[in-house]
Amino acid sequence: MQSPGPITVSLEELRASSVSFDKLDEAFGPSSLGILIVEGLPSQYSELRCRLLSYASYLANLPSHVLESLSLPEAKYLTGWSHGKEALKSGSYDTQKGSFYVNCGFYHGVESSKPASDAYSEYPELTASNVWPPEDSLPGFRQCFEELCSLVIDTAVLVARACDHYAISKIEGYEPGFLERVVRTSATTKARLLHYYPSPVNAYGNLSITDDERLDEVEQDLDTWCSTHIDHGCLTALTSAVYIDESAHPPTLASSQDSSSPLAPLPFLPSAPDSDSGLHIRSRTGAITKVKIPTDCLAFQTGETLQLVTGGKFQAVPHFVRASADGGQVARNTLAVFTQPDLEEVVDHETGKTYAQFCREVAQRFS
């Protein structure tokens, strides 16, 4: 059975609070892919996206000593640069991608989030001050990062408002404006700029993804760039990924580069080199569906916290990223922004469970 495709709404619909409950059901409900596409974004979005996703390749190819200076073991490598630190389900460490994590306190006009509550003492990754590459290494990077993330969070606030309207109508006792308040004011929102390194030639082959009897086996082989997982926050915002041939367009600073001028965007391939590579979602029915996010749009995925808050009306779905089977020097870059509650926020009103308690449960799954 064919899985439903992603549902698309316009930014104007979100601003006018005119997104129908039926559309939200189709986007996030029990038979959905758990993803909503937002089109009609502000004009500066496309330029900021092209620039920041180019910076991802420039960043990943900085000298090792510079990248090491951007790594924060005291923040569990979840602020600043991280490569080869994430443990996979196989027990090995992930070297397929590099990540640059940023705490989004700048959205509230502060450099870092330093809540007074003792609840944060065991989560240094949420309170650590951001680290940025030297301006002469990546001129314009920080400004571009903060501007794009602010635009993304502004849009997430509107998606959250639409979810609130739905929940007030469908869920007895739902706190009006809960999700919008969380997304707008949370001190824990985290951005992750991702650089997926080029894959070895013919590393993964041409695998079918339609054989239900082999679904688990095939999925295990497919999730080569990012293993199957569900997000744990409320809403995850995703840009459309870009693909860059780094052999044809090396992401290195020219000797003539003016350190006061932003770096020029790199040329992108018109599409993924392998039609099966990219983001895949395992639907409620168990089918695997590749999801293409239009270049001028943002996508929003449901997380486990949203599932808790809505009593299961909206549900998180497993997803993964498959590498290109064609090899070569093609890298994939994208940005994810994870909106999540402050740690003291109650996310399950039946049990009184806070987000901190939920985070501990999540950690225990992987311990």
GROMACS .gro file of C-alpha atoms in nm:
model
  367
    1MET     CA    1   0.000   0.000   0.000
    2GLN     CA    2   0.137   0.343  -0.101
    3SER     CA    3   0.213   0.568   0.195
    4PRO     CA    4   0.065   0.918   0.191
    5GLY     CA    5   0.304   1.191   0.087
    6PRO     CA    6   0.401   1.494   0.293
    7ILE     CA    7   0.137   1.761   0.346
    8THR     CA    8   0.218   2.117   0.236
    9VAL     CA    9   0.084   2.442   0.383
   10SER     CA   10   0.184   2.802   0.317
   11LEU     CA   11   0.342   3.044   0.560
   12GLU     CA   12   0.047   3.273   0.494
   13GLU     CA   13  -0.196   3.001   0.605
   14LEU     CA   14   0.001   2.959   0.926
   15ARG     CA   15   0.004   3.333   0.992
   16ALA     CA   16  -0.370   3.351   0.934
   17SER     CA   17  -0.433   3.042   1.155
   18SER     CA   18  -0.629   2.892   0.865
   19VAL     CA   19  -0.465   2.548   0.843
   20SER     CA   20  -0.744   2.293   0.870
   21PHE     CA   21  -0.749   2.022   1.135
   22ASP     CA   22  -0.779   1.767   0.853
   23LYS     CA   23  -0.444   1.883   0.711
   24LEU     CA   24  -0.277   1.857   1.049
   25ASP     CA   25  -0.420   1.505   1.089
   26GLU     CA   26  -0.282   1.415   0.747
   27ALA     CA   27   0.057   1.564   0.838
   28PHE     CA   28   0.104   1.439   1.194
   29GLY     CA   29  -0.182   1.199   1.272
   30PRO     CA   30  -0.194   0.817   1.308
   31SER     CA   31  -0.170   0.736   0.934
   32SER     CA   32   0.071   1.014   0.838
   33LEU     CA   33   0.441   1.041   0.764
   34GLY     CA   34   0.477   1.278   1.057
   35ILE     CA   35   0.606   1.563   0.841
   36LEU     CA   36   0.467   1.901   0.731
   37ILE     CA   37   0.615   2.111   0.448
   38VAL     CA   38   0.592   2.491   0.475
   39GLU     CA   39   0.617   2.693   0.153
   40GLY     CA   40   0.612   3.066   0.079
   41LEU     CA   41   0.896   3.149   0.319
   42PRO     CA   42   1.051   3.498   0.346
   43SER     CA   43   1.266   3.597   0.049
   44GLN     CA   44   1.592   3.586   0.246
   45TYR     CA   45   1.544   3.218   0.332
   46SER     CA   46   1.685   3.078   0.005
   47GLU     CA   47   2.002   3.288   0.021
   48LEU     CA   48   2.065   3.208   0.389
   49ARG     CA   49   2.011   2.836   0.327
   50CYS     CA   50   2.252   2.827   0.031
   51ARG     CA   51   2.516   3.014   0.228
   52LEU     CA   52   2.491   2.814   0.551
   53LEU     CA   53   2.481   2.474   0.381
   54SER     CA   54   2.790   2.575   0.183
   55TYR     CA   55   2.958   2.675   0.509
   56ALA     CA   56   2.899   2.317   0.630
   57SER     CA   57   3.150   2.189   0.373
   58TYR     CA   58   3.395   2.471   0.442
   59LEU     CA   59   3.369   2.396   0.815
   60ALA     CA   60   3.420   2.019   0.783
   61ASN     CA   61   3.734   2.077   0.577
   62LEU     CA   62   3.904   2.318   0.818
   63PRO     CA   63   4.240   2.203   0.956
   64SER     CA   64   4.209   1.938   1.227
   65HIS     CA   65   4.356   2.163   1.495
   66VAL     CA   66   4.087   2.424   1.429
   67LEU     CA   67   3.810   2.165   1.447
   68GLU     CA   68   3.961   2.023   1.767
   69SER     CA   69   3.946   2.370   1.923
   70LEU     CA   70   3.571   2.377   1.845
   71SER     CA   71   3.501   2.044   2.020
   72LEU     CA   72   3.365   2.049   2.375
   73PRO     CA   73   3.392   1.716   2.559
   74GLU     CA   74   3.258   1.889   2.873
   75ALA     CA   75   2.933   1.945   2.679
   76LYS     CA   76   2.924   1.579   2.565
   77TYR     CA   77   3.026   1.697   2.216
   78LEU     CA   78   2.671   1.833   2.175
   79THR     CA   79   2.783   2.194   2.153
   80GLY     CA   80   3.036   2.292   1.887
   81TRP     CA   81   3.202   2.046   1.649
   82SER     CA   82   3.147   1.671   1.678
   83HIS     CA   83   3.289   1.397   1.456
   84GLY     CA   84   3.334   1.032   1.542
   85LYS     CA   85   3.188   1.079   1.892
   86GLU     CA   86   2.834   0.948   1.839
   87ALA     CA   87   2.792   0.579   1.929
   88LEU     CA   88   2.586   0.375   1.685
   89LYS     CA   89   2.362   0.078   1.761
   90SER     CA   90   2.640  -0.150   1.634
   91GLY     CA   91   2.870  -0.021   1.908
   92SER     CA   92   3.098   0.157   1.662
   93TYR     CA   93   3.136   0.535   1.638
   94ASP     CA   94   2.982   0.737   1.358
   95THR     CA   95   3.245   0.881   1.124
   96GLN     CA   96   3.003   0.921   0.832
   97LYS     CA   97   2.900   1.270   0.935
   98GLY     CA   98   3.026   1.574   1.120
   99SER     CA   99   2.797   1.802   1.320
  100PHE     CA  100   2.817   2.157   1.445
  101TYR     CA  101   2.579   2.211   1.737
  102VAL     CA  102   2.458   2.551   1.852
  103ASN     CA  103   2.242   2.644   2.150
  104CYS     CA  104   1.986   2.893   2.027
  105GLY     CA  105   1.992   3.137   2.318
  106PHE     CA  106   2.067   3.410   2.063
  107TYR     CA  107   1.698   3.387   1.963
  108HIS     CA  108   1.624   3.546   2.301
  109GLY     CA  109   1.910   3.791   2.272
  110VAL     CA  110   2.159   3.604   2.495
  111GLU     CA  111   2.485   3.431   2.409
  112SER     CA  112   2.404   3.108   2.594
  113SER     CA  113   2.126   2.965   2.805
  114LYS     CA  114   2.221   2.946   3.172
  115PRO     CA  115   1.901   2.861   3.363
  116ALA     CA  116   1.919   2.892   3.741
  117SER     CA  117   1.750   2.558   3.804
  118ASP     CA  118   1.959   2.270   3.938
  119ALA     CA  119   1.775   2.049   3.689
  120TYR     CA  120   2.025   2.160   3.425
  121SER     CA  121   2.339   2.055   3.610
  122GLU     CA  122   2.338   1.710   3.447
  123TYR     CA  123   2.278   1.858   3.100
  124PRO     CA  124   2.587   2.073   3.026
  125GLU     CA  125   2.511   2.041   2.655
  126LEU     CA  126   2.208   2.268   2.713
  127THR     CA  127   2.392   2.539   2.905
  128ALA     CA  128   2.735   2.552   2.744
  129SER     CA  129   2.831   2.874   2.570
  130ASN     CA  130   2.856   2.837   2.195
  131VAL     CA  131   3.196   2.816   2.029
  132TRP     CA  132   3.248   2.966   1.684
  133PRO     CA  133   3.525   2.931   1.428
  134PRO     CA  134   3.761   3.230   1.409
  135GLU     CA  135   3.616   3.492   1.178
  136ASP     CA  136   3.922   3.474   0.952
  137SER     CA  137   3.865   3.098   0.911
  138LEU     CA  138   3.496   3.121   0.819
  139PRO     CA  139   3.404   3.486   0.766
  140GLY     CA  140   3.029   3.545   0.797
  141PHE     CA  141   2.952   3.198   0.932
  142ARG     CA  142   2.815   3.296   1.272
  143GLN     CA  143   2.595   3.576   1.141
  144CYS     CA  144   2.451   3.351   0.869
  145PHE     CA  145   2.389   3.068   1.118
  146GLU     CA  146   2.206   3.290   1.367
  147GLU     CA  147   1.997   3.464   1.100
  148LEU     CA  148   1.880   3.138   0.940
  149CYS     CA  149   1.804   2.971   1.274
  150SER     CA  150   1.603   3.273   1.388
  151LEU     CA  151   1.395   3.254   1.069
  152VAL     CA  152   1.345   2.880   1.122
  153ILE     CA  153   1.232   2.926   1.485
  154ASP     CA  154   0.995   3.206   1.381
  155THR     CA  155   0.833   2.957   1.142
  156ALA     CA  156   0.829   2.681   1.405
  157VAL     CA  157   0.636   2.914   1.637
  158LEU     CA  158   0.361   2.938   1.374
  159VAL     CA  159   0.351   2.560   1.323
  160ALA     CA  160   0.328   2.519   1.700
  161ARG     CA  161   0.037   2.765   1.712
  162ALA     CA  162  -0.151   2.558   1.453
  163CYS     CA  163  -0.088   2.245   1.660
  164ASP     CA  164  -0.221   2.423   1.970
  165HIS     CA  165  -0.545   2.515   1.792
  166TYR     CA  166  -0.589   2.151   1.695
  167ALA     CA  167  -0.508   2.022   2.044
  168ILE     CA  168  -0.746   2.261   2.220
  169SER     CA  169  -1.026   2.126   2.003
  170LYS     CA  170  -0.933   1.758   2.032
  171ILE     CA  171  -0.775   1.709   2.377
  172GLU     CA  172  -0.960   1.768   2.700
  173GLY     CA  173  -0.768   1.984   2.944
  174TYR     CA  174  -0.501   2.089   2.695
  175GLU     CA  175  -0.327   2.410   2.803
  176PRO     CA  176  -0.405   2.683   2.547
  177GLY     CA  177  -0.093   2.807   2.371
  178PHE     CA  178   0.130   2.542   2.533
  179LEU     CA  179   0.336   2.440   2.231
  180GLU     CA  180   0.373   2.792   2.096
  181ARG     CA  181   0.501   2.909   2.435
  182VAL     CA  182   0.748   2.621   2.450
  183VAL     CA  183   0.886   2.685   2.102
  184ARG     CA  184   0.898   3.062   2.147
  185THR     CA  185   1.054   3.077   2.495
  186SER     CA  186   1.246   2.752   2.554
  187ALA     CA  187   1.609   2.775   2.661
  188THR     CA  188   1.690   2.429   2.521
  189THR     CA  189   1.633   2.468   2.144
  190LYS     CA  190   1.933   2.321   1.965
  191ALA     CA  191   2.051   2.362   1.603
  192ARG     CA  192   2.262   2.102   1.425
  193LEU     CA  193   2.444   2.178   1.101
  194LEU     CA  194   2.524   1.844   0.939
  195HIS     CA  195   2.792   1.749   0.690
  196TYR     CA  196   2.763   1.393   0.556
  197TYR     CA  197   3.102   1.292   0.422
  198PRO     CA  198   3.133   1.143   0.073
  199SER     CA  199   3.074   0.768   0.072
  200PRO     CA  200   3.315   0.505  -0.064
  201VAL     CA  201   3.244   0.394  -0.419
  202ASN     CA  202   2.987   0.113  -0.439
  203ALA     CA  203   2.975   0.086  -0.060
  204TYR     CA  204   2.606   0.014  -0.038
  205GLY     CA  205   2.482  -0.111  -0.371
  206ASN     CA  206   2.138  -0.080  -0.526
  207LEU     CA  207   1.900  -0.205  -0.258
  208SER     CA  208   1.529  -0.254  -0.305
  209ILE     CA  209   1.310  -0.090  -0.043
  210THR     CA  210   0.980  -0.248  -0.142
  211ASP     CA  211   1.019  -0.602  -0.013
  212ASP     CA  212   0.816  -0.609   0.312
  213GLU     CA  213   0.957  -0.948   0.415
  214ARG     CA  214   1.309  -0.804   0.408
  215LEU     CA  215   1.213  -0.462   0.548
  216ASP     CA  216   1.422  -0.478   0.866
  217GLU     CA  217   1.722  -0.625   0.685
  218VAL     CA  218   1.705  -0.371   0.404
  219GLU     CA  219   1.649  -0.081   0.642
  220GLN     CA  220   1.957  -0.181   0.838
  221ASP     CA  221   2.159  -0.158   0.516
  222LEU     CA  222   1.992   0.163   0.399
  223ASP     CA  223   2.057   0.381   0.705
  224THR     CA  224   2.418   0.433   0.609
  225TRP     CA  225   2.450   0.809   0.663
  226CYS     CA  226   2.227   0.835   0.970
  227SER     CA  227   2.079   0.532   1.146
  228THR     CA  228   1.708   0.483   1.206
  229HIS     CA  229   1.583   0.693   1.496
  230ILE     CA  230   1.302   0.913   1.622
  231ASP     CA  231   1.348   1.268   1.745
  232HIS     CA  232   1.279   1.335   2.110
  233GLY     CA  233   1.174   1.701   2.115
  234CYS     CA  234   0.854   1.871   2.000
  235LEU     CA  235   0.908   1.982   1.641
  236THR     CA  236   1.221   1.930   1.433
  237ALA     CA  237   1.272   2.180   1.151
  238LEU     CA  238   1.466   2.058   0.847
  239THR     CA  239   1.601   2.238   0.543
  240SER     CA  240   1.620   2.068   0.209
  241ALA     CA  241   1.962   1.905   0.180
  242VAL     CA  242   2.225   2.007  -0.074
  243TYR     CA  243   2.474   1.784  -0.255
  244ILE     CA  244   2.821   1.918  -0.332
  245ASP     CA  245   3.089   1.757  -0.549
  246GLU     CA  246   3.386   1.846  -0.332
  247SER     CA  247   3.637   1.716  -0.589
  248ALA     CA  248   3.511   1.961  -0.851
  249HIS     CA  249   3.459   2.243  -0.602
  250PRO     CA  250   3.701   2.207  -0.312
  251PRO     CA  251   3.559   2.378  -0.001
  252THR     CA  252   3.874   2.565   0.094
  253LEU     CA  253   3.938   2.935   0.142
  254ALA     CA  254   4.118   3.103  -0.143
  255SER     CA  255   4.438   3.286  -0.049
  256SER     CA  256   4.277   3.601  -0.189
  257GLN     CA  257   3.968   3.567   0.036
  258ASP     CA  258   3.885   3.890   0.217
  259SER     CA  259   3.844   3.792   0.583
  260SER     CA  260   3.581   4.064   0.625
  261SER     CA  261   3.358   3.930   0.346
  262PRO     CA  262   3.127   3.625   0.374
  263LEU     CA  263   3.229   3.319   0.177
  264ALA     CA  264   3.059   3.263  -0.156
  265PRO     CA  265   2.816   2.969  -0.175
  266LEU     CA  266   2.950   2.654  -0.339
  267PRO     CA  267   2.782   2.513  -0.653
  268PHE     CA  268   2.522   2.246  -0.574
  269LEU     CA  269   2.433   1.943  -0.779
  270PRO     CA  270   2.082   1.974  -0.927
  271SER     CA  271   1.979   1.657  -0.742
  272ALA     CA  272   2.118   1.372  -0.535
  273PRO     CA  273   2.362   1.158  -0.737
  274ASP     CA  274   2.167   0.848  -0.633
  275SER     CA  275   1.788   0.868  -0.652
  276ASP     CA  276   1.754   0.649  -0.341
  277SER     CA  277   1.982   0.857  -0.119
  278GLY     CA  278   1.850   1.111   0.129
  279LEU     CA  279   1.584   1.125   0.400
  280HIS     CA  280   1.356   0.821   0.440
  281ILE     CA  281   1.063   0.776   0.679
  282ARG     CA  282   0.926   0.447   0.803
  283SER     CA  283   0.553   0.507   0.804
  284ARG     CA  284   0.291   0.391   1.055
  285THR     CA  285   0.221   0.095   0.823
  286GLY     CA  286   0.590  -0.003   0.813
  287ALA     CA  287   0.649   0.112   0.456
  288ILE     CA  288   0.966   0.308   0.379
  289THR     CA  289   0.911   0.634   0.192
  290LYS     CA  290   1.175   0.871   0.060
  291VAL     CA  291   1.081   1.231   0.138
  292LYS     CA  292   1.198   1.518  -0.081
  293ILE     CA  293   1.184   1.864   0.075
  294PRO     CA  294   1.158   2.139  -0.192
  295THR     CA  295   1.460   2.368  -0.189
  296ASP     CA  296   1.260   2.680  -0.100
  297CYS     CA  297   1.064   2.514   0.181
  298LEU     CA  298   1.107   2.400   0.541
  299ALA     CA  299   0.990   2.067   0.677
  300PHE     CA  300   0.871   2.000   1.032
  301GLN     CA  301   0.878   1.652   1.183
  302THR     CA  302   0.703   1.534   1.496
  303GLY     CA  303   0.907   1.432   1.800
  304GLU     CA  304   0.830   1.209   2.097
  305THR     CA  305   0.759   1.504   2.326
  306LEU     CA  306   0.486   1.627   2.092
  307GLN     CA  307   0.345   1.274   2.098
  308LEU     CA  308   0.337   1.285   2.480
  309VAL     CA  309   0.187   1.633   2.496
  310THR     CA  310  -0.093   1.545   2.253
  311GLY     CA  311  -0.171   1.210   2.409
  312GLY     CA  312  -0.073   1.032   2.088
  313LYS     CA  313  -0.287   1.244   1.854
  314PHE     CA  314   0.039   1.341   1.683
  315GLN     CA  315   0.310   1.076   1.673
  316ALA     CA  316   0.683   1.058   1.613
  317VAL     CA  317   0.799   0.838   1.326
  318PRO     CA  318   1.129   0.656   1.267
  319HIS     CA  319   1.347   0.801   0.993
  320PHE     CA  320   1.699   0.765   0.856
  321VAL     CA  321   1.934   0.902   0.591
  322ARG     CA  322   2.074   0.679   0.319
  323ALA     CA  323   2.410   0.756   0.159
  324SER     CA  324   2.467   0.769  -0.213
  325ALA     CA  325   2.564   0.434  -0.365
  326ASP     CA  326   2.755   0.610  -0.640
  327GLY     CA  327   3.050   0.708  -0.424
  328GLY     CA  328   3.271   0.984  -0.554
  329GLN     CA  329   3.337   1.304  -0.362
  330VAL     CA  330   2.975   1.410  -0.318
  331ALA     CA  331   2.885   1.536   0.028
  332ARG     CA  332   2.539   1.605   0.169
  333ASN     CA  333   2.471   1.907   0.394
  334THR     CA  334   2.161   2.010   0.583
  335LEU     CA  335   2.037   2.191   0.894
  336ALA     CA  336   1.810   2.057   1.169
  337VAL     CA  337   1.666   2.272   1.448
  338PHE     CA  338   1.525   2.079   1.745
  339THR     CA  339   1.263   2.269   1.944
  340GLN     CA  340   1.213   2.117   2.287
  341PRO     CA  341   1.078   2.220   2.630
  342ASP     CA  342   1.271   2.355   2.925
  343LEU     CA  343   1.362   2.071   3.159
  344GLU     CA  344   1.108   2.162   3.430
  345GLU     CA  345   0.821   2.166   3.180
  346VAL     CA  346   0.557   1.897   3.241
  347VAL     CA  347   0.513   1.699   2.919
  348ASP     CA  348   0.280   1.425   3.044
  349HIS     CA  349  -0.001   1.571   3.254
  350GLU     CA  350  -0.141   1.230   3.344
  351THR     CA  351   0.177   1.130   3.523
  352GLY     CA  352   0.330   1.471   3.593
  353LYS     CA  353   0.643   1.370   3.403
  354THR     CA  354   0.879   1.659   3.326
  355TYR     CA  355   1.099   1.693   3.023
  356ALA     CA  356   1.404   1.625   3.242
  357GLN     CA  357   1.254   1.293   3.352
  358PHE     CA  358   1.171   1.207   2.993
  359CYS     CA  359   1.529   1.287   2.887
  360ARG     CA  360   1.657   1.045   3.150
  361GLU     CA  361   1.429   0.773   3.012
  362VAL     CA  362   1.565   0.838   2.663
  363ALA     CA  363   1.923   0.820   2.789
  364GLN     CA  364   1.851   0.487   2.957
  365ARG     CA  365   1.739   0.337   2.627
  366PHE     CA  366   2.088   0.386   2.490
  367SER     CA  367   2.287   0.301   2.803
   0.00000   0.00000   0.00000
